[in-house]
C-alpha positions in Angstrom: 31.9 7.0 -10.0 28.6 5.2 -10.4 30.6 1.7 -8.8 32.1 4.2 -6.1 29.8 3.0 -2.5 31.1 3.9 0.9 31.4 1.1 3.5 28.2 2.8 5.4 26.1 2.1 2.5 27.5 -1.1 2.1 27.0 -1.4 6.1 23.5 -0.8 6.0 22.9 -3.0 2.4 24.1 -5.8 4.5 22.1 -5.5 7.7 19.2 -5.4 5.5 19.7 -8.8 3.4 20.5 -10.1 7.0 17.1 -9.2 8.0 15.7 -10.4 4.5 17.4 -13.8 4.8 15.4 -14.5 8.4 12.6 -16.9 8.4 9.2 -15.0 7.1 7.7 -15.3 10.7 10.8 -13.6 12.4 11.5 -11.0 9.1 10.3 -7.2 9.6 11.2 -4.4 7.4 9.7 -0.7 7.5 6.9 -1.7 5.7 3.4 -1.3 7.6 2.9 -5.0 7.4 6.0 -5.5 8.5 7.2 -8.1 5.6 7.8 -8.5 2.1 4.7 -9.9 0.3 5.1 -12.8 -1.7 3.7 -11.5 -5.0 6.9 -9.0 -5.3 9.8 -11.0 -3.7 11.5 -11.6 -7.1 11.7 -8.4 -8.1 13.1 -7.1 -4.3 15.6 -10.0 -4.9 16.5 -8.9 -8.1 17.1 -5.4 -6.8 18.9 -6.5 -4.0 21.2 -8.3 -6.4 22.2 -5.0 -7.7 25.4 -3.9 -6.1 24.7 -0.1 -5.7 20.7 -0.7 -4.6 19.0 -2.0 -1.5 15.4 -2.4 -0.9 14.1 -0.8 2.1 10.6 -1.1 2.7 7.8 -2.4 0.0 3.8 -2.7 -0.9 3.3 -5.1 -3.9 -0.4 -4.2 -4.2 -3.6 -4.8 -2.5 -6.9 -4.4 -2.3 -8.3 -3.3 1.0 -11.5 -2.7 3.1 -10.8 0.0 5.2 -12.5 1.8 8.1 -12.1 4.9 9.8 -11.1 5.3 13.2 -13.2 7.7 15.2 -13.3 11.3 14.3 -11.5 13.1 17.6 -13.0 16.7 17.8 -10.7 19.6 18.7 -11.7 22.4 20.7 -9.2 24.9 19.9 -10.6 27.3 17.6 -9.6 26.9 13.8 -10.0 30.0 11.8 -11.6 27.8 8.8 -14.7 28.7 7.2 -15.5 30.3 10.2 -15.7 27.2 12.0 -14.5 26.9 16.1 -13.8 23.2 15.8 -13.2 20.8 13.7 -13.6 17.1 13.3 -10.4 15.2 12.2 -10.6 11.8 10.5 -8.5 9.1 11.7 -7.4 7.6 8.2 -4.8 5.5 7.5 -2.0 5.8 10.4 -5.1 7.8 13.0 -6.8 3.8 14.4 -8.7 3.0 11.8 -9.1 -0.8 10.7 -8.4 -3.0 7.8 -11.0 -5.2 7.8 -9.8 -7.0 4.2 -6.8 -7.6 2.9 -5.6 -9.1 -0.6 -2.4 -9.0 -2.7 -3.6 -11.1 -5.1 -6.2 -10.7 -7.1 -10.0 -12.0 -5.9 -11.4 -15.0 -7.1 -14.2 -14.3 -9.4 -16.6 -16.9 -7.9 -16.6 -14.4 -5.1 -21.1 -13.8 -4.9 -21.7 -17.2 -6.4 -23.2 -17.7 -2.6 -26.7 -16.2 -2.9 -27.5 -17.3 1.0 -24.7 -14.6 2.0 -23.7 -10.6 1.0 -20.9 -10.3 -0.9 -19.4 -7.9 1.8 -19.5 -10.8 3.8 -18.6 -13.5 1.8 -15.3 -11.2 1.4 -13.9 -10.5 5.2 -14.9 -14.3 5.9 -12.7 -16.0 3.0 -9.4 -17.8 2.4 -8.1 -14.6 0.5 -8.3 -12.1 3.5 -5.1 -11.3 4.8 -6.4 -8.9 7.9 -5.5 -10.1 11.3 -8.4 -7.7 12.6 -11.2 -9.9 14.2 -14.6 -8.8 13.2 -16.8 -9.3 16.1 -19.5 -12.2 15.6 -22.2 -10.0 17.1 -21.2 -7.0 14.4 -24.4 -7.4 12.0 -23.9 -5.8 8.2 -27.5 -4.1 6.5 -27.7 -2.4 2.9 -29.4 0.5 2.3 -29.7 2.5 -0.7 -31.7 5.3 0.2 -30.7 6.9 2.7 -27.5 9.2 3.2 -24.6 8.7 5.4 -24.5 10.6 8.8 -22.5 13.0 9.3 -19.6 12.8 10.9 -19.7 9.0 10.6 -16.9 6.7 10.1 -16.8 5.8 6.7 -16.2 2.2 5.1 -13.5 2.7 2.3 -13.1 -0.5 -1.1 -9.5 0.4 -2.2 -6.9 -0.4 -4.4 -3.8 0.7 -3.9 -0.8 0.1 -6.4 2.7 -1.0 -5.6 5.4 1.1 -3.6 9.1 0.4 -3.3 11.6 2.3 -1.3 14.8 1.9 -2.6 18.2 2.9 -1.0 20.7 3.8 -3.4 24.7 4.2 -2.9 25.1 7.2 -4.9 22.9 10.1 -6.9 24.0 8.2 -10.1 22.0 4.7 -8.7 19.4 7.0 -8.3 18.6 8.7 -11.3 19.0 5.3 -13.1 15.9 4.2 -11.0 14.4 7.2 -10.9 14.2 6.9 -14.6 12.9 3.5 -15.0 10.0 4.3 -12.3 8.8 7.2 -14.0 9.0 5.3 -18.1 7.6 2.2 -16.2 4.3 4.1 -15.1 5.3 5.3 -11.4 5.2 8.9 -12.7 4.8 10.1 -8.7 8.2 8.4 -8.1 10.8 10.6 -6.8 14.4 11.1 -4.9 15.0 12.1 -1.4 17.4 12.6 0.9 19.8 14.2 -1.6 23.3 14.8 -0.6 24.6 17.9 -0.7 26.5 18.9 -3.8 29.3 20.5 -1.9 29.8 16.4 -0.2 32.7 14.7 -2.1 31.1 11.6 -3.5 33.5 9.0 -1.9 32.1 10.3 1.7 28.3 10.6 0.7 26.3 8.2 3.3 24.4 6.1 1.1 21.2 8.3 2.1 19.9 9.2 -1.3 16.6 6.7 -1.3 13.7 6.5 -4.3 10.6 5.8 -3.8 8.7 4.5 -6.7 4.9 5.1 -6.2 1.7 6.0 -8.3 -1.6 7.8 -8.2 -2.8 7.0 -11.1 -3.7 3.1 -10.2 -5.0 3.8 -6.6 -8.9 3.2 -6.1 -11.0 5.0 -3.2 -14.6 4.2 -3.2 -16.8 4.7 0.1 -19.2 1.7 0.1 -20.9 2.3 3.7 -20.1 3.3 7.3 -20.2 2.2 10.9 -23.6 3.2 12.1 -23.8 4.3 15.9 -25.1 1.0 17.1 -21.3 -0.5 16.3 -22.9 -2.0 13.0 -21.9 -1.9 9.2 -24.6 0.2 7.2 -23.4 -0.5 3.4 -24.7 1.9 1.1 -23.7 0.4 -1.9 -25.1 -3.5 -4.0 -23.8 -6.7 -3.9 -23.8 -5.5 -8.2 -22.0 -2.6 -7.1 -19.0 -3.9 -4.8 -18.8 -6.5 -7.4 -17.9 -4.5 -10.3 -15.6 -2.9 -7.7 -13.6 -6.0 -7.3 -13.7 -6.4 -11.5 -12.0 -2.9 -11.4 -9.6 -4.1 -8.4 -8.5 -7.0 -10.3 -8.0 -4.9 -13.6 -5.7 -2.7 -11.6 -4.0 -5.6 -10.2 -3.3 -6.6 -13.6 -1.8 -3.3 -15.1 0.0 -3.1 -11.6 1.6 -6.5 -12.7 2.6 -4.9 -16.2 4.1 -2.2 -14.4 6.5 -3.9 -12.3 7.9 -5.6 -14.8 8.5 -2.6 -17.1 10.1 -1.5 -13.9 12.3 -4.4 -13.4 13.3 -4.6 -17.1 14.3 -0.5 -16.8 16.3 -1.4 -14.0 18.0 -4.7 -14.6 
């Protein structure tokens, strides 16, 4: 049974290694960025190698500068904490910004430049994968001393640890996976789309997908915000946001160790 796959599995398998075999530049998958990144490749290709197992969307690691878009204040009354509105941040998928990107790990002669912040020596280098343009009239202060505003959008130094989404042909595929996530270190890794017991196995869809995540490496520090003149306030040191990127770069080592206890669990 666990060989058993039904031609719409194997239907959608192929249309994805079409998609996979496309030139970088003209590849998308349903991944935010929109691509596979380079550091995981192998191990989507090794996966995809795998008969009952297709890869459907994937993260290989990053650290990130994030900010948030602009809070959008509801006026309908909300019954919380006796409040009648309610400010809603825009994180993530709500029009924020990534203003760095890395999936590699950062050079450690990253502040050797003395004339320049180490904030800025960061969104202006080789290693910065954003596409989002930082204006050149955008100016970036420090202080220490004072708090953040309320209400204002808040500057974010992440790290956030490797994510597959893997389509399997059966609930047996699954559980194989499921099992090598979790002993790997991807303990939030889990199944969905289960079929339902009552389907005969030889007509399941092919929907039962895994994805193989983890808290326990992800990294969410707040180093500043966007003050209301459209400028970065940072309210963190250069001493700080460096140990920040030592930290990063540990992660992006034990993140390394991981994927290959995962690959090894599932080859």
């Amino acid at each position: 049974t666990e060989n058993l796959m039904t031609s719409i599995f194997l239907s959608k398998k192929a249309k994805i290694l079409e998609q996979l075999s496309t030139p970088t530049q003209d590849y998308t998958d349903a991944s935010p960025k929109g691509s596979v990144d380079a550091p995981v490749q192998t191990l989507v290709k090794q996966i995809n190698d795998i008969d009952s197992l297709v890869t459907t969307s994937s993260c290989s690691g990053r650290i990130a500068i994030y900010i948030e878009g602009a809070k959008i204040v509801s006026t309908e009354p909300e019954n919380v904490g006796g409040a009648s509105s309610v400010a809603k941040s825009s994180q993530g998928k709500g029009g924020g910004s990534w203003l760095f990107v890395s999936h590699t790990p950062l050079d450690d002669r990253f502040g050797e430049d003395a004339s320049n912040s180490l904030f800025s020596q960061l969104l202006s280098s080789a290693q910065n994968e954003s596409h989002v343009s930082v204006s050149p009239q955008m100016q970036t202060s420090t202080d220490l001393h004072s708090a953040t505003p309320p209400g204002a959008r808040l500057l974010h130094f992440k790290f956030e640890p490797l994510i597959l989404h893997i389509l399997c042909s059966s609930l047996w595929a699954a559980r194989k996976v499921l099992i090598a996530s979790q002993a790997a270190g991807f303990r939030e890794s889990g199944i969905s789309s289960v079929p339902e017991p009552s389907i005969p196995i030889d007509t399941q869809d092919g929907h039962v997908m895994v994805a193989v995540r983890t808290t326990g490496l992800t990294m969410d520090a707040p180093i500043g915000y966007l003050g209301e003149d459209d400028n970065i306030k940072l309210n963190v040191s250069d001493a700080y946001l460096g140990s920040l990127i030592k930290m990063g770069n540990q992660r992006f080592a034990t993140n390394e160790q991981r994927k290959q206890r995962l690959r090894d669990g599932i080859m």
